[in-house]
Amino acid sequence: MKYGIWKVSQLEAGAVNALVGSGYAPLAAMVLASRGIGDDRQARAYLDCNAPLLDPFLMTDMDKAAGRVGLAMSRGEKIAVFGDYDVDGITSTVLLMDYLKSCGVRCLRHIPRRIEEGYGLSKEAIQGLRDQGATLMITVDCGITGNEEVDFAASIGLDVVITDHHECKQTLPAAVAVVDPHRCDGGYPHKNLSGVGVAFKLASALCGSQETVLEEYADMVCLGTVADVMPLQGENRVFVARGLESLAHTKRPGIAALMAECGCAPEAVSASSIGFMLAPRINAAGRMGQIDLAVELFLTDDPDKAAEAARGLCELNRQRQAVESEIYRQAVSMLP
């Protein structure tokens, strides 16, 4: 048994009976009741996959972020997107970069090499982006604790817009804008967005239509949300429901190739198959130091390159499993 302590929710019998009386199966009623759902009205709201999305500008600093990015777009500035090396960070990077490129923006990207650079912002990477001509850097799924690095960016003439979803420290980085639903001075109702969820909100603020952006990138938002184990409530439930529909009829050769390579039937794709089949293979790219392979998978329009990337990710995942097994073996050998 992996976990020795089980935490069992105490069920309110009245709530279970009320839900069963409204037509819910007993097991579903018990699960809902264990999550504080007591009647049909609450259950319908909790399970709603078509609820309207919240206005992106409810997020603190979204107006500043969209204003600075919009200014860069109108001026023809070169924009860098700085992401993280897990599924959430990769999908965040690809979504925002692809959207900006569709608007004619010249874009750079940087996702740290896990072993050499570690997690988050670094002065070396920031200097490299500035040397390539970037005048604005947008972080996705990272940056909320990069106070020193943001100050360095300012000192070399690189403006920074932070989008992140991790917990904030007491002192925020001195960026042009800091967009994070966890800001203590923020009033955004849905705190549990993934990094790609926040990136989606920025793209929507720039576009002016969340539906337009969701139509194009629901699959990305779904993958990042599920892989980062975000609660499937509120907007996340909408993102994942729409994303599963998109994945079932994917237009991206790379995603289709990855599903085929790992035996995930598109018509049967689910949150579980993302979590246990697709996400580990995408994550393997970052863990094994070949992040470009995962980015290529999402961005390529070439079926042959897509198939090659999918095979590469599956092989990296097998290598990752072997490395983890050896680490585990070594750890167990130390126990005596």
Short mmCIF file of N, CA, C and O in Angstrom, two decimals, residues 64-153:
data_model
loop_
_atom_site.label_atom_id
_atom_site.label_comp_id
_atom_site.label_asym_id
_atom_site.label_seq_id
_atom_site.Cartn_x
_atom_site.Cartn_y
_atom_site.Cartn_z
N LYS A 64 -3.30 45.93 -17.07
CA LYS A 64 -1.92 46.37 -17.31
C LYS A 64 -1.19 45.38 -18.23
O LYS A 64 -0.44 45.80 -19.12
N ALA A 65 -1.41 44.09 -18.00
CA ALA A 65 -0.76 43.08 -18.82
C ALA A 65 -1.20 43.19 -20.28
O ALA A 65 -0.37 43.24 -21.20
N ALA A 66 -2.51 43.24 -20.49
CA ALA A 66 -3.03 43.32 -21.85
C ALA A 66 -2.62 44.63 -22.51
O ALA A 66 -2.32 44.67 -23.71
N GLY A 67 -2.55 45.70 -21.71
CA GLY A 67 -2.15 47.00 -22.26
C GLY A 67 -0.71 46.99 -22.74
O GLY A 67 -0.40 47.47 -23.84
N ARG A 68 0.19 46.40 -21.93
CA ARG A 68 1.61 46.38 -22.32
C ARG A 68 1.84 45.45 -23.50
O ARG A 68 2.62 45.77 -24.42
N VAL A 69 1.20 44.28 -23.49
CA VAL A 69 1.37 43.36 -24.61
C VAL A 69 0.77 43.95 -25.88
O VAL A 69 1.36 43.87 -26.97
N GLY A 70 -0.40 44.58 -25.74
CA GLY A 70 -1.02 45.22 -26.90
C GLY A 70 -0.15 46.32 -27.47
O GLY A 70 -0.05 46.48 -28.71
N LEU A 71 0.51 47.09 -26.61
CA LEU A 71 1.42 48.13 -27.06
C LEU A 71 2.60 47.53 -27.82
O LEU A 71 2.99 48.04 -28.88
N ALA A 72 3.15 46.44 -27.29
CA ALA A 72 4.26 45.76 -27.97
C ALA A 72 3.82 45.25 -29.34
O ALA A 72 4.58 45.33 -30.32
N MET A 73 2.62 44.75 -29.43
CA MET A 73 2.10 44.25 -30.70
C MET A 73 1.97 45.38 -31.72
O MET A 73 2.34 45.24 -32.88
N SER A 74 1.47 46.52 -31.27
CA SER A 74 1.28 47.65 -32.19
C SER A 74 2.60 48.27 -32.62
O SER A 74 2.71 48.81 -33.73
N ARG A 75 3.60 48.16 -31.77
CA ARG A 75 4.92 48.73 -32.09
C ARG A 75 5.81 47.77 -32.87
O ARG A 75 6.88 48.14 -33.34
N GLY A 76 5.39 46.52 -32.98
CA GLY A 76 6.23 45.53 -33.66
C GLY A 76 7.40 45.06 -32.83
O GLY A 76 8.43 44.64 -33.37
N GLU A 77 7.27 45.12 -31.50
CA GLU A 77 8.35 44.67 -30.64
C GLU A 77 8.49 43.14 -30.69
O GLU A 77 7.55 42.43 -31.03
N LYS A 78 9.66 42.67 -30.33
CA LYS A 78 9.88 41.23 -30.23
C LYS A 78 9.54 40.81 -28.80
O LYS A 78 10.07 41.38 -27.83
N ILE A 79 8.65 39.81 -28.67
CA ILE A 79 8.18 39.37 -27.37
C ILE A 79 8.71 37.97 -27.07
O ILE A 79 8.66 37.08 -27.92
N ALA A 80 9.22 37.79 -25.85
CA ALA A 80 9.70 36.48 -25.41
C ALA A 80 8.69 35.87 -24.44
O ALA A 80 8.16 36.57 -23.58
N VAL A 81 8.43 34.58 -24.60
CA VAL A 81 7.57 33.84 -23.68
C VAL A 81 8.46 32.88 -22.89
O VAL A 81 9.18 32.07 -23.47
N PHE A 82 8.42 33.00 -21.57
CA PHE A 82 9.28 32.21 -20.69
C PHE A 82 8.40 31.26 -19.90
O PHE A 82 7.57 31.68 -19.11
N GLY A 83 8.57 29.94 -20.13
CA GLY A 83 7.68 28.96 -19.51
C GLY A 83 8.39 27.98 -18.60
O GLY A 83 9.57 28.12 -18.29
N ASP A 84 7.64 26.96 -18.21
CA ASP A 84 8.17 25.90 -17.35
C ASP A 84 8.23 24.60 -18.15
O ASP A 84 7.64 24.50 -19.22
N TYR A 85 8.92 23.59 -17.60
CA TYR A 85 9.20 22.40 -18.39
C TYR A 85 8.23 21.24 -18.13
O TYR A 85 8.47 20.13 -18.59
N ASP A 86 7.14 21.47 -17.39
CA ASP A 86 6.14 20.41 -17.24
C ASP A 86 5.01 20.61 -18.25
O ASP A 86 5.04 21.54 -19.06
N VAL A 87 4.01 19.73 -18.23
CA VAL A 87 2.93 19.81 -19.22
C VAL A 87 2.23 21.15 -19.14
O VAL A 87 1.92 21.78 -20.17
N ASP A 88 1.95 21.62 -17.92
CA ASP A 88 1.26 22.90 -17.76
C ASP A 88 2.09 24.03 -18.36
O ASP A 88 1.58 24.90 -19.07
N GLY A 89 3.39 24.03 -18.08
CA GLY A 89 4.26 25.08 -18.60
C GLY A 89 4.43 25.01 -20.11
O GLY A 89 4.46 26.04 -20.79
N ILE A 90 4.53 23.79 -20.64
CA ILE A 90 4.70 23.64 -22.09
C ILE A 90 3.44 24.10 -22.83
O ILE A 90 3.52 24.84 -23.80
N THR A 91 2.27 23.65 -22.36
CA THR A 91 1.03 24.07 -23.03
C THR A 91 0.81 25.57 -22.88
O THR A 91 0.31 26.22 -23.81
N SER A 92 1.18 26.13 -21.74
CA SER A 92 1.08 27.58 -21.55
C SER A 92 1.94 28.33 -22.58
O SER A 92 1.50 29.29 -23.21
N THR A 93 3.18 27.86 -22.73
CA THR A 93 4.12 28.49 -23.65
C THR A 93 3.62 28.40 -25.08
O THR A 93 3.60 29.39 -25.83
N VAL A 94 3.21 27.20 -25.48
CA VAL A 94 2.75 26.98 -26.85
C VAL A 94 1.49 27.79 -27.14
O VAL A 94 1.37 28.42 -28.20
N LEU A 95 0.54 27.78 -26.21
CA LEU A 95 -0.71 28.52 -26.43
C LEU A 95 -0.44 30.01 -26.66
O LEU A 95 -0.88 30.59 -27.66
N LEU A 96 0.31 30.63 -25.74
CA LEU A 96 0.52 32.07 -25.84
C LEU A 96 1.38 32.43 -27.04
O LEU A 96 1.10 33.39 -27.77
N MET A 97 2.42 31.63 -27.28
CA MET A 97 3.30 31.92 -28.41
C MET A 97 2.56 31.74 -29.73
O MET A 97 2.68 32.57 -30.64
N ASP A 98 1.78 30.69 -29.85
CA ASP A 98 1.04 30.44 -31.08
C ASP A 98 0.00 31.53 -31.32
O ASP A 98 -0.18 31.99 -32.46
N TYR A 99 -0.65 31.97 -30.25
CA TYR A 99 -1.64 33.04 -30.40
C TYR A 99 -0.96 34.33 -30.86
O TYR A 99 -1.43 35.00 -31.79
N LEU A 100 0.14 34.69 -30.21
CA LEU A 100 0.84 35.92 -30.59
C LEU A 100 1.35 35.86 -32.02
O LEU A 100 1.24 36.84 -32.78
N LYS A 101 1.88 34.71 -32.43
CA LYS A 101 2.35 34.57 -33.81
C LYS A 101 1.20 34.71 -34.80
O LYS A 101 1.38 35.25 -35.90
N SER A 102 0.01 34.20 -34.42
CA SER A 102 -1.14 34.33 -35.32
C SER A 102 -1.55 35.79 -35.50
O SER A 102 -2.24 36.13 -36.46
N CYS A 103 -1.11 36.64 -34.57
CA CYS A 103 -1.38 38.08 -34.66
C CYS A 103 -0.23 38.83 -35.33
O CYS A 103 -0.23 40.07 -35.36
N GLY A 104 0.75 38.09 -35.84
CA GLY A 104 1.88 38.71 -36.54
C GLY A 104 3.02 39.14 -35.67
O GLY A 104 3.92 39.87 -36.13
N VAL A 105 3.04 38.69 -34.42
CA VAL A 105 4.10 39.09 -33.49
C VAL A 105 5.36 38.25 -33.71
O VAL A 105 5.28 37.05 -33.95
N ARG A 106 6.51 38.89 -33.63
CA ARG A 106 7.79 38.18 -33.64
C ARG A 106 8.04 37.66 -32.23
O ARG A 106 8.09 38.44 -31.28
N CYS A 107 8.17 36.33 -32.09
CA CYS A 107 8.23 35.71 -30.77
C CYS A 107 9.51 34.90 -30.56
O CYS A 107 10.02 34.27 -31.49
N LEU A 108 9.97 34.92 -29.34
CA LEU A 108 11.00 34.02 -28.86
C LEU A 108 10.40 33.20 -27.73
O LEU A 108 9.41 33.61 -27.13
N ARG A 109 10.99 32.06 -27.43
CA ARG A 109 10.54 31.30 -26.27
C ARG A 109 11.74 30.77 -25.52
O ARG A 109 12.81 30.55 -26.10
N HIS A 110 11.54 30.58 -24.24
CA HIS A 110 12.57 29.91 -23.44
C HIS A 110 11.90 29.06 -22.39
O HIS A 110 11.09 29.55 -21.60
N ILE A 111 12.21 27.78 -22.40
CA ILE A 111 11.80 26.86 -21.34
C ILE A 111 13.09 26.30 -20.75
O ILE A 111 13.91 25.73 -21.48
N PRO A 112 13.33 26.47 -19.46
CA PRO A 112 14.61 26.08 -18.88
C PRO A 112 14.91 24.58 -19.06
O PRO A 112 13.99 23.75 -19.06
N ARG A 113 16.18 24.29 -19.20
CA ARG A 113 16.64 22.90 -19.17
C ARG A 113 16.72 22.50 -17.69
O ARG A 113 17.48 23.10 -16.92
N ARG A 114 15.94 21.52 -17.32
CA ARG A 114 15.72 21.18 -15.91
C ARG A 114 17.01 20.94 -15.15
O ARG A 114 17.21 21.44 -14.04
N ILE A 115 17.91 20.15 -15.73
CA ILE A 115 19.12 19.77 -15.01
C ILE A 115 20.11 20.92 -14.95
O ILE A 115 20.68 21.22 -13.90
N GLU A 116 20.31 21.62 -16.10
CA GLU A 116 21.31 22.68 -16.14
C GLU A 116 20.83 23.98 -15.49
O GLU A 116 21.60 24.67 -14.82
N GLU A 117 19.55 24.33 -15.69
CA GLU A 117 19.07 25.64 -15.26
C GLU A 117 18.17 25.60 -14.03
O GLU A 117 18.02 26.60 -13.33
N GLY A 118 17.53 24.46 -13.78
CA GLY A 118 16.60 24.38 -12.66
C GLY A 118 15.28 25.06 -12.98
O GLY A 118 15.01 25.44 -14.12
N TYR A 119 14.46 25.24 -11.96
CA TYR A 119 13.13 25.80 -12.14
C TYR A 119 13.14 27.32 -12.13
O TYR A 119 13.88 27.95 -11.37
N GLY A 120 12.29 27.91 -12.94
CA GLY A 120 12.02 29.34 -12.85
C GLY A 120 12.98 30.22 -13.62
O GLY A 120 13.79 29.77 -14.44
N LEU A 121 12.87 31.53 -13.36
CA LEU A 121 13.63 32.53 -14.08
C LEU A 121 15.12 32.46 -13.71
O LEU A 121 15.47 32.09 -12.59
N SER A 122 15.95 32.84 -14.67
CA SER A 122 17.38 32.96 -14.39
C SER A 122 17.93 34.17 -15.13
O SER A 122 17.44 34.52 -16.21
N LYS A 123 18.92 34.80 -14.56
CA LYS A 123 19.51 35.99 -15.17
C LYS A 123 20.16 35.65 -16.51
O LYS A 123 20.09 36.45 -17.45
N GLU A 124 20.78 34.48 -16.61
CA GLU A 124 21.44 34.10 -17.85
C GLU A 124 20.43 33.97 -18.99
O GLU A 124 20.66 34.47 -20.11
N ALA A 125 19.30 33.33 -18.71
CA ALA A 125 18.28 33.17 -19.74
C ALA A 125 17.67 34.52 -20.12
O ALA A 125 17.43 34.79 -21.31
N ILE A 126 17.45 35.36 -19.14
CA ILE A 126 16.89 36.69 -19.40
C ILE A 126 17.85 37.51 -20.27
O ILE A 126 17.43 38.17 -21.23
N GLN A 127 19.14 37.45 -19.94
CA GLN A 127 20.13 38.17 -20.74
C GLN A 127 20.13 37.64 -22.17
O GLN A 127 20.24 38.42 -23.14
N GLY A 128 20.01 36.32 -22.33
CA GLY A 128 19.99 35.73 -23.66
C GLY A 128 18.82 36.20 -24.49
O GLY A 128 18.96 36.48 -25.69
N LEU A 129 17.65 36.32 -23.88
CA LEU A 129 16.47 36.80 -24.60
C LEU A 129 16.63 38.27 -24.99
O LEU A 129 16.25 38.68 -26.09
N ARG A 130 17.22 39.05 -24.08
CA ARG A 130 17.44 40.47 -24.39
C ARG A 130 18.45 40.60 -25.53
O ARG A 130 18.28 41.45 -26.42
N ASP A 131 19.49 39.77 -25.53
CA ASP A 131 20.50 39.81 -26.58
C ASP A 131 19.91 39.46 -27.95
O ASP A 131 20.42 39.90 -28.99
N GLN A 132 18.82 38.68 -27.94
CA GLN A 132 18.16 38.32 -29.20
C GLN A 132 17.14 39.37 -29.65
O GLN A 132 16.45 39.17 -30.64
N GLY A 133 17.06 40.46 -28.89
CA GLY A 133 16.22 41.57 -29.32
C GLY A 133 14.87 41.69 -28.65
O GLY A 133 14.07 42.57 -29.01
N ALA A 134 14.60 40.85 -27.65
CA ALA A 134 13.31 40.96 -26.95
C ALA A 134 13.27 42.23 -26.10
O ALA A 134 14.26 42.58 -25.44
N THR A 135 12.14 42.92 -26.13
CA THR A 135 11.94 44.09 -25.29
C THR A 135 10.84 43.87 -24.25
O THR A 135 10.64 44.68 -23.36
N LEU A 136 10.13 42.75 -24.40
CA LEU A 136 9.09 42.37 -23.45
C LEU A 136 9.15 40.86 -23.24
O LEU A 136 9.24 40.10 -24.20
N MET A 137 9.12 40.44 -21.98
CA MET A 137 9.09 39.02 -21.64
C MET A 137 7.81 38.73 -20.86
O MET A 137 7.48 39.44 -19.90
N ILE A 138 7.09 37.71 -21.30
CA ILE A 138 5.88 37.27 -20.59
C ILE A 138 6.19 35.91 -19.98
O ILE A 138 6.58 34.98 -20.69
N THR A 139 6.04 35.78 -18.67
CA THR A 139 6.23 34.48 -18.05
C THR A 139 4.89 33.74 -18.01
O THR A 139 3.83 34.36 -17.88
N VAL A 140 4.96 32.42 -18.16
CA VAL A 140 3.77 31.59 -18.03
C VAL A 140 4.09 30.43 -17.11
O VAL A 140 5.14 29.79 -17.24
N ASP A 141 3.22 30.20 -16.13
CA ASP A 141 3.38 29.11 -15.17
C ASP A 141 4.65 29.25 -14.33
O ASP A 141 5.16 28.28 -13.81
N CYS A 142 5.18 30.45 -14.22
CA CYS A 142 6.36 30.68 -13.40
C CYS A 142 6.55 32.20 -13.24
O CYS A 142 5.86 32.99 -13.88
N GLY A 143 7.49 32.58 -12.39
CA GLY A 143 7.86 33.98 -12.27
C GLY A 143 7.37 34.69 -11.03
O GLY A 143 7.87 35.77 -10.70
N ILE A 144 6.41 34.10 -10.30
CA ILE A 144 5.79 34.83 -9.20
C ILE A 144 6.76 35.06 -8.04
O ILE A 144 6.57 35.97 -7.23
N THR A 145 7.83 34.27 -7.96
CA THR A 145 8.83 34.47 -6.90
C THR A 145 10.14 35.03 -7.45
O THR A 145 11.14 35.09 -6.73
N GLY A 146 10.14 35.46 -8.73
CA GLY A 146 11.38 35.91 -9.36
C GLY A 146 11.68 37.39 -9.16
O GLY A 146 12.00 38.09 -10.14
N ASN A 147 11.63 37.87 -7.94
CA ASN A 147 11.83 39.31 -7.67
C ASN A 147 13.18 39.80 -8.17
O ASN A 147 13.27 40.83 -8.86
N GLU A 148 14.23 39.08 -7.83
CA GLU A 148 15.58 39.51 -8.20
C GLU A 148 15.77 39.47 -9.72
O GLU A 148 16.36 40.38 -10.30
N GLU A 149 15.25 38.43 -10.35
CA GLU A 149 15.40 38.28 -11.79
C GLU A 149 14.62 39.35 -12.56
O GLU A 149 15.07 39.85 -13.60
N VAL A 150 13.45 39.71 -12.05
CA VAL A 150 12.66 40.77 -12.69
C VAL A 150 13.37 42.11 -12.57
O VAL A 150 13.39 42.91 -13.51
N ASP A 151 13.98 42.36 -11.42
CA ASP A 151 14.77 43.59 -11.26
C ASP A 151 15.93 43.61 -12.26
O ASP A 151 16.24 44.66 -12.85
N PHE A 152 16.56 42.47 -12.44
CA PHE A 152 17.67 42.39 -13.40
C PHE A 152 17.16 42.67 -14.81
O PHE A 152 17.81 43.40 -15.59
N ALA A 153 16.02 42.09 -15.17
CA ALA A 153 15.46 42.32 -16.50
C ALA A 153 15.22 43.81 -16.74
O ALA A 153 15.55 44.35 -17.81
#
